[in-house]
């Protein structure tokens, strides 16, 4: 007997289930891919920021080294200006004097031109270390013609000093050795011929220009050491800047987590707690009218929880680039406090004198602190009456919430114990007060039992 055909619904149902499963897997894969892409973008932005910071630091170091190179040229010009009169005076009259003046001019003019064009010349010298060979050759005729007598002989120290500042240690060592060799040859000739400011090599005392070769080596070492010192200082500065950036990011993330925790505690958590209480009362109610009222309360609480959740999700999803949707201006502080007191049986608002105007953001925090104080009085203190007082103070505004409940435990609340037991209301009140620059005091009232929460908010002149 042939097998009966399956009904169409029986065949279509497994296909729909498989399709839903495939769509679910596809959606999960797309979400995972989106998370990876967002993570890569965030990492890319972080890497770009670090590279930009490194470039700024390297730019600062390069600018500092170039500035030191300019000062080396200033030192050379000053040495030529100081030593030129003595060199011209010690030269024999006639041709040698003109030759010495020509050598001085030949060294002075290019050095001054390099000083004026150092902003454009320095990058070329950094990229092409062979250009310092021209500087070394520029000083050699002056040493040969005018002699190594001090202070003009100290001009030879500038080339190895520049090499140490602008190049690595190998280049600094090469130019220092080359300059020392040139100076040693010149001083040897001067010692043999009797030139300079001392007697020939066979006599004593030792001429003042005798240690010039060693000073050339020391100038190269000094330039390399100064470059290394600047490099280490920049690396330390960059490490400090990166550590400060990481610390700032960590603090910002912690502050945002604390803010979201306060918002969830003061909005969604309380609404869900009221929803649970309304649902419990609904299950114990037999009167149809009371059942209708409780069901309406449950529905209102659920809608309020959904709206508060959407508000938090909007804040989490928003990147601050898109303009915010226009919203109605918030009610003044007194109106919000009056509405808050109307929703809490036994609570009453009292104002003393004109209440100063309060910004909208500040109003939101003040109402949140007052709502938390009312909730604590109802849930934990078994209070029958709560007085909310808003009045102007010498420095701004004073908000006081006083109840007639059982009061605080001896010694006051313990923040560590409250945090460990999952009670974050007082912690949130303290954090909100600190965020708006207010002074929060929690303790017994001046007269009678209960608890008083006093908040002093400094306000500027309107």
Short mmCIF file of C-alpha atoms in Angstrom, two decimals:
data_model
loop_
_atom_site.label_atom_id
_atom_site.label_comp_id
_atom_site.label_asym_id
_atom_site.label_seq_id
_atom_site.Cartn_x
_atom_site.Cartn_y
_atom_site.Cartn_z
CA UNK A 1 0.00 0.00 0.00
CA UNK A 2 1.57 3.37 -0.91
CA UNK A 3 2.71 5.61 1.94
CA UNK A 4 0.47 8.66 2.46
CA UNK A 5 2.02 12.00 1.69
CA UNK A 6 2.99 14.25 4.62
CA UNK A 7 0.82 17.30 5.06
CA UNK A 8 2.33 20.52 3.77
CA UNK A 9 2.62 22.03 7.27
CA UNK A 10 4.58 19.02 8.51
CA UNK A 11 7.09 19.46 5.69
CA UNK A 12 7.31 23.24 5.95
CA UNK A 13 7.80 23.33 9.73
CA UNK A 14 11.29 21.68 9.76
CA UNK A 15 12.29 23.91 6.85
CA UNK A 16 11.24 27.02 8.76
CA UNK A 17 13.12 25.83 11.86
CA UNK A 18 16.27 25.18 9.83
CA UNK A 19 15.91 28.55 8.16
CA UNK A 20 15.57 30.28 11.50
CA UNK A 21 18.63 28.45 12.81
CA UNK A 22 20.62 29.44 9.72
CA UNK A 23 19.51 33.05 10.08
CA UNK A 24 20.48 32.96 13.76
CA UNK A 25 23.93 31.62 12.94
CA UNK A 26 24.30 34.19 10.18
CA UNK A 27 23.27 36.98 12.55
CA UNK A 28 25.76 35.77 15.17
CA UNK A 29 28.51 35.67 12.55
CA UNK A 30 27.65 39.19 11.39
CA UNK A 31 27.66 40.48 14.97
CA UNK A 32 31.02 38.81 15.66
CA UNK A 33 32.41 40.29 12.44
CA UNK A 34 31.11 43.73 13.39
CA UNK A 35 32.74 43.43 16.80
CA UNK A 36 36.03 42.42 15.21
CA UNK A 37 35.85 45.30 12.74
CA UNK A 38 35.07 47.78 15.50
CA UNK A 39 37.93 46.37 17.57
CA UNK A 40 40.33 46.67 14.63
CA UNK A 41 39.21 50.24 14.03
CA UNK A 42 39.67 51.13 17.67
CA UNK A 43 43.12 49.50 17.68
CA UNK A 44 43.97 51.33 14.47
CA UNK A 45 42.99 54.67 15.96
CA UNK A 46 45.01 53.88 19.09
CA UNK A 47 48.07 52.93 17.02
CA UNK A 48 47.73 56.11 14.94
CA UNK A 49 47.56 58.19 18.10
CA UNK A 50 50.67 56.50 19.50
CA UNK A 51 52.51 57.01 16.20
CA UNK A 52 51.52 60.67 16.12
CA UNK A 53 52.78 61.04 19.68
CA UNK A 54 56.05 59.36 18.77
CA UNK A 55 56.44 61.65 15.76
CA UNK A 56 55.82 64.69 17.94
CA UNK A 57 58.42 63.51 20.45
CA UNK A 58 60.94 62.75 17.70
CA UNK A 59 60.21 66.17 16.20
CA UNK A 60 60.88 67.84 19.53
CA UNK A 61 64.15 65.97 19.90
CA UNK A 62 65.23 66.86 16.35
CA UNK A 63 64.38 70.51 16.93
CA UNK A 64 66.36 70.53 20.18
CA UNK A 65 69.41 69.01 18.46
CA UNK A 66 69.17 71.48 15.59
CA UNK A 67 68.96 74.35 18.06
CA UNK A 68 72.11 73.07 19.77
CA UNK A 69 73.81 72.89 16.36
CA UNK A 70 72.97 76.56 15.81
CA UNK A 71 74.53 77.38 19.18
CA UNK A 72 77.69 75.53 18.10
CA UNK A 73 77.88 77.83 15.07
CA UNK A 74 77.40 80.82 17.37
CA UNK A 75 80.31 79.52 19.46
CA UNK A 76 82.48 79.31 16.35
CA UNK A 77 81.63 82.86 15.31
CA UNK A 78 82.38 84.12 18.81
CA UNK A 79 85.76 82.32 18.89
CA UNK A 80 86.70 83.80 15.52
CA UNK A 81 85.70 87.28 16.65
CA UNK A 82 87.71 86.97 19.88
CA UNK A 83 90.77 85.31 18.38
CA UNK A 84 91.03 87.33 15.16
CA UNK A 85 92.77 90.41 16.67
CA UNK A 86 95.43 88.31 18.37
CA UNK A 87 96.00 86.27 15.20
CA UNK A 88 96.36 89.37 13.05
CA UNK A 89 98.68 91.02 15.57
CA UNK A 90 100.97 87.98 15.84
CA UNK A 91 101.24 87.58 12.04
CA UNK A 92 104.29 89.21 10.35
CA UNK A 93 103.55 92.41 8.47
CA UNK A 94 102.80 92.25 4.80
CA UNK A 95 101.73 89.09 3.04
CA UNK A 96 101.29 86.85 6.10
CA UNK A 97 98.87 89.37 7.65
CA UNK A 98 96.77 89.48 4.49
CA UNK A 99 96.89 85.69 4.27
CA UNK A 100 95.70 85.36 7.87
CA UNK A 101 92.90 87.88 7.25
CA UNK A 102 91.85 85.91 4.17
CA UNK A 103 91.77 82.65 6.15
CA UNK A 104 89.68 84.31 8.86
CA UNK A 105 87.25 85.67 6.28
CA UNK A 106 87.12 82.31 4.50
CA UNK A 107 86.05 80.63 7.74
CA UNK A 108 83.83 83.42 9.04
CA UNK A 109 81.67 84.02 5.95
CA UNK A 110 80.53 80.39 5.36
CA UNK A 111 80.01 79.90 9.10
CA UNK A 112 77.78 82.97 9.27
CA UNK A 113 75.90 81.87 6.14
CA UNK A 114 75.36 78.43 7.69
CA UNK A 115 74.11 80.09 10.87
CA UNK A 116 71.56 82.20 8.95
CA UNK A 117 70.36 79.25 6.82
CA UNK A 118 70.58 76.64 9.57
CA UNK A 119 66.83 75.87 9.51
CA UNK A 120 67.18 74.64 5.91
CA UNK A 121 70.74 73.37 6.19
CA UNK A 122 70.32 71.27 9.34
CA UNK A 123 68.04 68.60 7.76
CA UNK A 124 70.58 68.17 4.94
CA UNK A 125 73.43 67.76 7.40
CA UNK A 126 71.38 65.21 9.37
CA UNK A 127 70.60 63.18 6.24
CA UNK A 128 74.06 63.48 4.65
CA UNK A 129 76.80 63.14 7.21
CA UNK A 130 79.48 63.68 4.54
CA UNK A 131 78.62 67.40 4.52
CA UNK A 132 80.53 67.78 7.79
CA UNK A 133 83.68 66.89 5.87
CA UNK A 134 83.33 70.27 4.12
CA UNK A 135 83.09 71.91 7.53
CA UNK A 136 86.26 70.13 8.64
CA UNK A 137 88.02 71.23 5.46
CA UNK A 138 86.80 74.79 6.03
CA UNK A 139 88.58 75.06 9.39
CA UNK A 140 91.85 73.41 8.31
CA UNK A 141 93.26 76.38 6.30
CA UNK A 142 92.67 78.68 9.24
CA UNK A 143 94.61 76.35 11.56
CA UNK A 144 97.45 76.02 9.04
CA UNK A 145 97.77 79.74 8.27
CA UNK A 146 96.90 81.37 11.59
CA UNK A 147 98.24 78.59 13.77
CA UNK A 148 96.61 76.65 16.62
CA UNK A 149 97.12 79.39 19.19
CA UNK A 150 94.26 79.89 21.65
CA UNK A 151 91.55 81.05 21.62
CA UNK A 152 91.38 80.84 17.80
CA UNK A 153 92.52 77.22 17.87
CA UNK A 154 89.33 76.20 19.72
CA UNK A 155 87.43 76.68 16.44
CA UNK A 156 88.45 73.13 15.54
CA UNK A 157 86.25 71.71 18.35
CA UNK A 158 83.02 72.69 16.59
CA UNK A 159 83.12 70.03 13.86
CA UNK A 160 83.33 66.96 16.17
CA UNK A 161 80.78 68.61 18.47
CA UNK A 162 78.35 69.00 15.56
CA UNK A 163 79.00 65.40 14.49
CA UNK A 164 78.18 64.14 17.97
CA UNK A 165 74.97 66.17 18.16
CA UNK A 166 73.57 65.44 14.70
CA UNK A 167 74.80 61.89 14.02
CA UNK A 168 75.38 58.61 15.77
CA UNK A 169 78.40 57.65 17.82
CA UNK A 170 80.24 56.10 14.88
CA UNK A 171 80.07 59.31 12.85
CA UNK A 172 81.01 61.36 15.90
CA UNK A 173 84.03 59.14 16.54
CA UNK A 174 85.12 59.34 12.88
CA UNK A 175 84.99 63.12 12.70
CA UNK A 176 86.55 63.51 16.15
CA UNK A 177 89.48 61.30 15.15
CA UNK A 178 89.86 63.05 11.78
CA UNK A 179 89.82 66.51 13.39
CA UNK A 180 92.24 65.36 16.09
CA UNK A 181 94.60 64.03 13.41
CA UNK A 182 94.48 67.32 11.48
CA UNK A 183 95.07 69.34 14.66
CA UNK A 184 97.89 67.01 15.73
CA UNK A 185 99.63 67.48 12.36
CA UNK A 186 99.21 71.26 12.54
CA UNK A 187 100.45 71.41 16.12
CA UNK A 188 103.41 69.22 15.21
CA UNK A 189 104.36 71.60 12.41
CA UNK A 190 103.86 74.55 14.75
CA UNK A 191 106.05 72.94 17.37
CA UNK A 192 108.81 72.30 14.87
CA UNK A 193 108.68 75.75 13.32
CA UNK A 194 108.17 77.55 16.61
CA UNK A 195 104.80 79.02 15.70
CA UNK A 196 102.10 79.58 18.30
CA UNK A 197 102.35 81.00 21.79
CA UNK A 198 105.10 78.83 23.20
CA UNK A 199 108.73 77.80 22.49
CA UNK A 200 109.73 74.96 20.17
CA UNK A 201 109.23 71.33 21.07
CA UNK A 202 112.66 71.10 22.68
CA UNK A 203 111.79 73.73 25.27
CA UNK A 204 109.42 74.10 28.15
CA UNK A 205 106.79 74.95 29.19
CA UNK A 206 104.29 73.06 27.04
CA UNK A 207 102.38 75.36 24.65
CA UNK A 208 98.72 76.10 25.43
CA UNK A 209 97.57 74.49 22.17
CA UNK A 210 99.22 71.12 22.93
CA UNK A 211 96.03 69.44 24.33
CA UNK A 212 93.92 70.47 21.30
CA UNK A 213 93.88 66.93 19.74
CA UNK A 214 92.61 65.47 22.99
CA UNK A 215 90.03 68.26 23.22
CA UNK A 216 88.78 67.33 19.74
CA UNK A 217 88.16 63.77 20.91
CA UNK A 218 86.45 65.05 24.04
CA UNK A 219 84.24 67.37 21.94
CA UNK A 220 83.01 64.40 19.90
CA UNK A 221 82.32 62.45 23.09
CA UNK A 222 80.51 65.44 24.61
CA UNK A 223 78.28 65.85 21.54
CA UNK A 224 77.43 62.13 21.47
CA UNK A 225 76.70 62.11 25.21
CA UNK A 226 74.46 65.15 24.92
CA UNK A 227 72.56 63.54 22.04
CA UNK A 228 72.14 60.35 24.07
CA UNK A 229 70.94 62.35 27.05
CA UNK A 230 68.29 64.09 24.95
CA UNK A 231 67.25 60.75 23.46
CA UNK A 232 66.81 59.15 26.87
CA UNK A 233 64.95 62.22 28.12
CA UNK A 234 62.57 62.04 25.16
CA UNK A 235 62.01 58.33 25.67
CA UNK A 236 61.26 58.94 29.33
CA UNK A 237 58.89 61.78 28.39
CA UNK A 238 57.15 59.58 25.82
CA UNK A 239 56.81 56.74 28.32
CA UNK A 240 55.41 59.18 30.88
CA UNK A 241 52.94 60.58 28.34
CA UNK A 242 51.81 57.09 27.35
CA UNK A 243 51.43 56.08 30.99
CA UNK A 244 49.44 59.25 31.69
CA UNK A 245 47.24 58.55 28.66
CA UNK A 246 46.62 54.98 29.81
CA UNK A 247 45.84 56.20 33.32
CA UNK A 248 43.46 58.84 31.98
CA UNK A 249 41.72 56.25 29.79
CA UNK A 250 41.41 53.88 32.75
CA UNK A 251 40.03 56.63 34.96
CA UNK A 252 37.59 57.71 32.25
CA UNK A 253 36.39 54.13 31.78
CA UNK A 254 36.02 53.70 35.54
CA UNK A 255 34.08 56.97 35.82
CA UNK A 256 31.80 55.90 32.98
CA UNK A 257 31.19 52.51 34.61
CA UNK A 258 30.36 54.21 37.91
CA UNK A 259 28.01 56.61 36.16
CA UNK A 260 26.20 53.78 34.37
CA UNK A 261 25.99 51.85 37.63
CA UNK A 262 24.39 54.87 39.33
CA UNK A 263 21.96 55.36 36.47
CA UNK A 264 20.93 51.71 36.48
CA UNK A 265 20.54 51.69 40.26
CA UNK A 266 18.51 54.89 40.33
CA UNK A 267 16.32 54.08 37.32
CA UNK A 268 16.00 50.53 36.03
CA UNK A 269 16.76 48.78 39.31
CA UNK A 270 14.18 50.74 41.29
CA UNK A 271 11.57 50.39 38.57
CA UNK A 272 12.05 46.63 38.41
CA UNK A 273 11.80 46.43 42.20
CA UNK A 274 8.50 48.32 42.09
CA UNK A 275 7.37 46.06 39.28
CA UNK A 276 8.09 42.98 41.40
CA UNK A 277 6.18 44.45 44.36
CA UNK A 278 3.20 45.27 42.15
CA UNK A 279 3.24 41.76 40.69
CA UNK A 280 3.32 40.22 44.19
CA UNK A 281 0.38 42.37 45.24
CA UNK A 282 -1.47 41.39 42.08
CA UNK A 283 -1.10 37.70 42.89
CA UNK A 284 -2.63 38.25 46.36
CA UNK A 285 -5.54 40.44 45.27
CA UNK A 286 -9.03 39.02 44.69
CA UNK A 287 -10.98 42.24 44.16
CA UNK A 288 -11.45 42.80 40.39
CA UNK A 289 -11.07 46.57 40.75
CA UNK A 290 -7.88 46.18 42.76
CA UNK A 291 -6.62 43.64 40.25
CA UNK A 292 -7.23 46.16 37.47
CA UNK A 293 -5.32 48.87 39.35
CA UNK A 294 -2.41 46.55 40.14
CA UNK A 295 -2.26 45.34 36.54
CA UNK A 296 -2.19 48.94 35.37
CA UNK A 297 0.64 49.66 37.84
CA UNK A 298 2.57 46.63 36.55
CA UNK A 299 2.10 47.80 32.95
CA UNK A 300 3.19 51.35 33.79
CA UNK A 301 6.28 50.08 35.62
CA UNK A 302 7.19 47.82 32.70
CA UNK A 303 6.87 50.71 30.24
CA UNK A 304 8.94 52.94 32.50
CA UNK A 305 11.66 50.26 32.79
CA UNK A 306 11.70 49.88 29.00
CA UNK A 307 11.99 53.65 28.52
CA UNK A 308 14.81 53.89 31.06
CA UNK A 309 16.61 50.98 29.40
CA UNK A 310 16.29 52.65 26.00
CA UNK A 311 17.68 55.86 27.47
CA UNK A 312 20.73 54.04 28.85
CA UNK A 313 21.24 52.14 25.60
CA UNK A 314 21.04 55.39 23.65
CA UNK A 315 23.77 56.87 25.84
CA UNK A 316 25.92 53.75 25.37
CA UNK A 317 25.41 53.60 21.61
CA UNK A 318 25.80 57.32 20.96
CA UNK A 319 29.24 58.54 19.85
CA UNK A 320 28.55 62.24 20.37
CA UNK A 321 28.92 63.07 16.65
CA UNK A 322 25.23 62.96 15.74
CA UNK A 323 23.06 65.81 17.01
CA UNK A 324 20.73 64.83 19.82
CA UNK A 325 17.03 64.66 19.15
CA UNK A 326 15.15 67.72 20.41
CA UNK A 327 13.48 67.10 23.75
CA UNK A 328 11.13 69.10 25.91
CA UNK A 329 12.85 71.33 28.49
CA UNK A 330 12.95 69.69 31.93
CA UNK A 331 10.73 70.93 34.74
CA UNK A 332 12.23 73.18 37.43
CA UNK A 333 13.72 71.65 40.54
CA UNK A 334 10.78 72.52 42.81
CA UNK A 335 8.26 71.01 40.37
CA UNK A 336 10.25 67.77 40.11
CA UNK A 337 10.65 67.53 43.88
CA UNK A 338 6.91 68.12 44.33
CA UNK A 339 6.12 65.37 41.81
CA UNK A 340 8.57 63.06 43.59
CA UNK A 341 6.95 63.70 46.96
CA UNK A 342 3.48 63.06 45.47
CA UNK A 343 4.52 59.54 44.44
CA UNK A 344 5.77 58.64 47.95
CA UNK A 345 3.10 58.35 50.65
CA UNK A 346 3.97 60.40 53.73
CA UNK A 347 6.40 62.68 51.88
CA UNK A 348 5.91 66.44 51.71
CA UNK A 349 7.86 69.26 50.10
CA UNK A 350 8.50 72.54 51.87
CA UNK A 351 10.37 75.53 50.47
CA UNK A 352 11.86 78.37 52.49
CA UNK A 353 12.02 81.58 50.53
CA UNK A 354 12.79 81.75 46.81
CA UNK A 355 14.72 78.76 45.52
CA UNK A 356 17.58 79.84 43.22
CA UNK A 357 17.49 78.56 39.65
CA UNK A 358 19.37 75.32 39.10
CA UNK A 359 20.78 74.03 35.75
CA UNK A 360 19.05 71.04 34.19
CA UNK A 361 21.99 68.66 34.65
CA UNK A 362 22.33 69.65 38.28
CA UNK A 363 18.59 69.28 38.82
CA UNK A 364 18.74 65.70 37.59
CA UNK A 365 21.39 64.77 40.15
CA UNK A 366 19.57 66.53 42.99
CA UNK A 367 16.31 64.76 42.20
CA UNK A 368 18.17 61.43 42.03
CA UNK A 369 19.68 62.00 45.50
CA UNK A 370 16.28 62.96 46.91
CA UNK A 371 14.64 59.91 45.32
CA UNK A 372 17.28 57.62 46.82
CA UNK A 373 16.79 59.17 50.26
CA UNK A 374 13.00 58.66 49.99
CA UNK A 375 13.45 55.06 48.86
CA UNK A 376 15.82 54.32 51.74
CA UNK A 377 13.37 55.87 54.23
CA UNK A 378 10.56 53.68 52.90
CA UNK A 379 12.40 50.40 52.45
CA UNK A 380 14.97 50.39 55.25
CA UNK A 381 13.89 52.91 57.91
CA UNK A 382 10.14 52.11 58.04
CA UNK A 383 9.47 55.86 58.10
CA UNK A 384 5.92 57.19 58.19
CA UNK A 385 6.78 60.78 57.34
CA UNK A 386 9.49 62.34 55.17
CA UNK A 387 10.02 66.10 54.88
CA UNK A 388 11.82 67.51 51.84
CA UNK A 389 13.09 71.05 52.32
CA UNK A 390 14.61 73.24 49.61
CA UNK A 391 15.94 76.64 50.60
CA UNK A 392 18.54 79.17 49.60
CA UNK A 393 21.79 79.06 51.57
CA UNK A 394 24.58 81.65 51.89
CA UNK A 395 26.57 79.81 49.19
CA UNK A 396 23.77 78.52 46.95
CA UNK A 397 21.12 75.91 47.70
CA UNK A 398 20.45 73.52 50.59
CA UNK A 399 18.35 70.41 50.07
CA UNK A 400 17.32 68.46 53.19
CA UNK A 401 15.44 65.15 53.41
CA UNK A 402 14.40 64.22 56.98
CA UNK A 403 12.47 61.08 57.99
CA UNK A 404 11.11 59.73 61.29
CA UNK A 405 12.31 56.16 60.79
CA UNK A 406 14.52 53.95 62.89
CA UNK A 407 17.67 55.90 62.05
CA UNK A 408 21.18 54.86 61.18
CA UNK A 409 23.11 52.06 62.91
CA UNK A 410 25.61 53.06 65.62
CA UNK A 411 28.70 54.53 64.04
CA UNK A 412 26.91 55.36 60.80
CA UNK A 413 26.79 53.33 57.58
CA UNK A 414 29.81 51.27 56.61
CA UNK A 415 30.53 51.77 52.88
CA UNK A 416 32.57 48.57 52.65
CA UNK A 417 29.81 46.48 54.17
CA UNK A 418 27.20 48.13 51.97
CA UNK A 419 29.25 47.45 48.85
CA UNK A 420 29.86 43.83 49.87
CA UNK A 421 26.14 43.22 50.48
CA UNK A 422 25.07 44.79 47.19
CA UNK A 423 23.64 48.06 48.58
CA UNK A 424 24.90 50.90 46.42
CA UNK A 425 22.38 53.64 47.19
CA UNK A 426 24.47 55.64 49.66
CA UNK A 427 27.55 55.13 47.50
CA UNK A 428 25.69 56.54 44.49
CA UNK A 429 24.49 59.53 46.54
CA UNK A 430 28.07 60.25 47.64
CA UNK A 431 29.39 59.97 44.08
CA UNK A 432 26.68 62.24 42.69
CA UNK A 433 27.37 64.86 45.36
CA UNK A 434 31.10 64.74 44.59
CA UNK A 435 30.42 64.99 40.84
CA UNK A 436 28.45 68.24 41.20
CA UNK A 437 30.76 69.72 43.85
CA UNK A 438 28.20 69.52 46.66
CA UNK A 439 28.71 68.66 50.32
CA UNK A 440 26.67 65.66 51.51
CA UNK A 441 26.01 65.01 55.20
CA UNK A 442 24.04 62.00 56.47
CA UNK A 443 23.20 61.68 60.15
CA UNK A 444 20.48 62.00 62.81
CA UNK A 445 18.25 65.09 62.71
CA UNK A 446 18.59 67.87 65.26
CA UNK A 447 15.42 66.77 67.08
CA UNK A 448 13.66 63.44 67.25
CA UNK A 449 14.48 60.03 65.76
CA UNK A 450 15.16 59.28 62.15
CA UNK A 451 17.76 60.25 59.55
CA UNK A 452 18.59 63.51 57.85
CA UNK A 453 20.27 63.83 54.46
CA UNK A 454 21.61 67.34 53.87
CA UNK A 455 23.03 68.47 50.56
CA UNK A 456 24.70 71.90 50.22
CA UNK A 457 25.16 72.92 46.57
CA UNK A 458 27.31 75.96 45.73
CA UNK A 459 25.77 78.01 42.92
CA UNK A 460 27.21 80.91 41.01
CA UNK A 461 25.51 84.22 40.75
CA UNK A 462 22.64 84.08 38.27
#
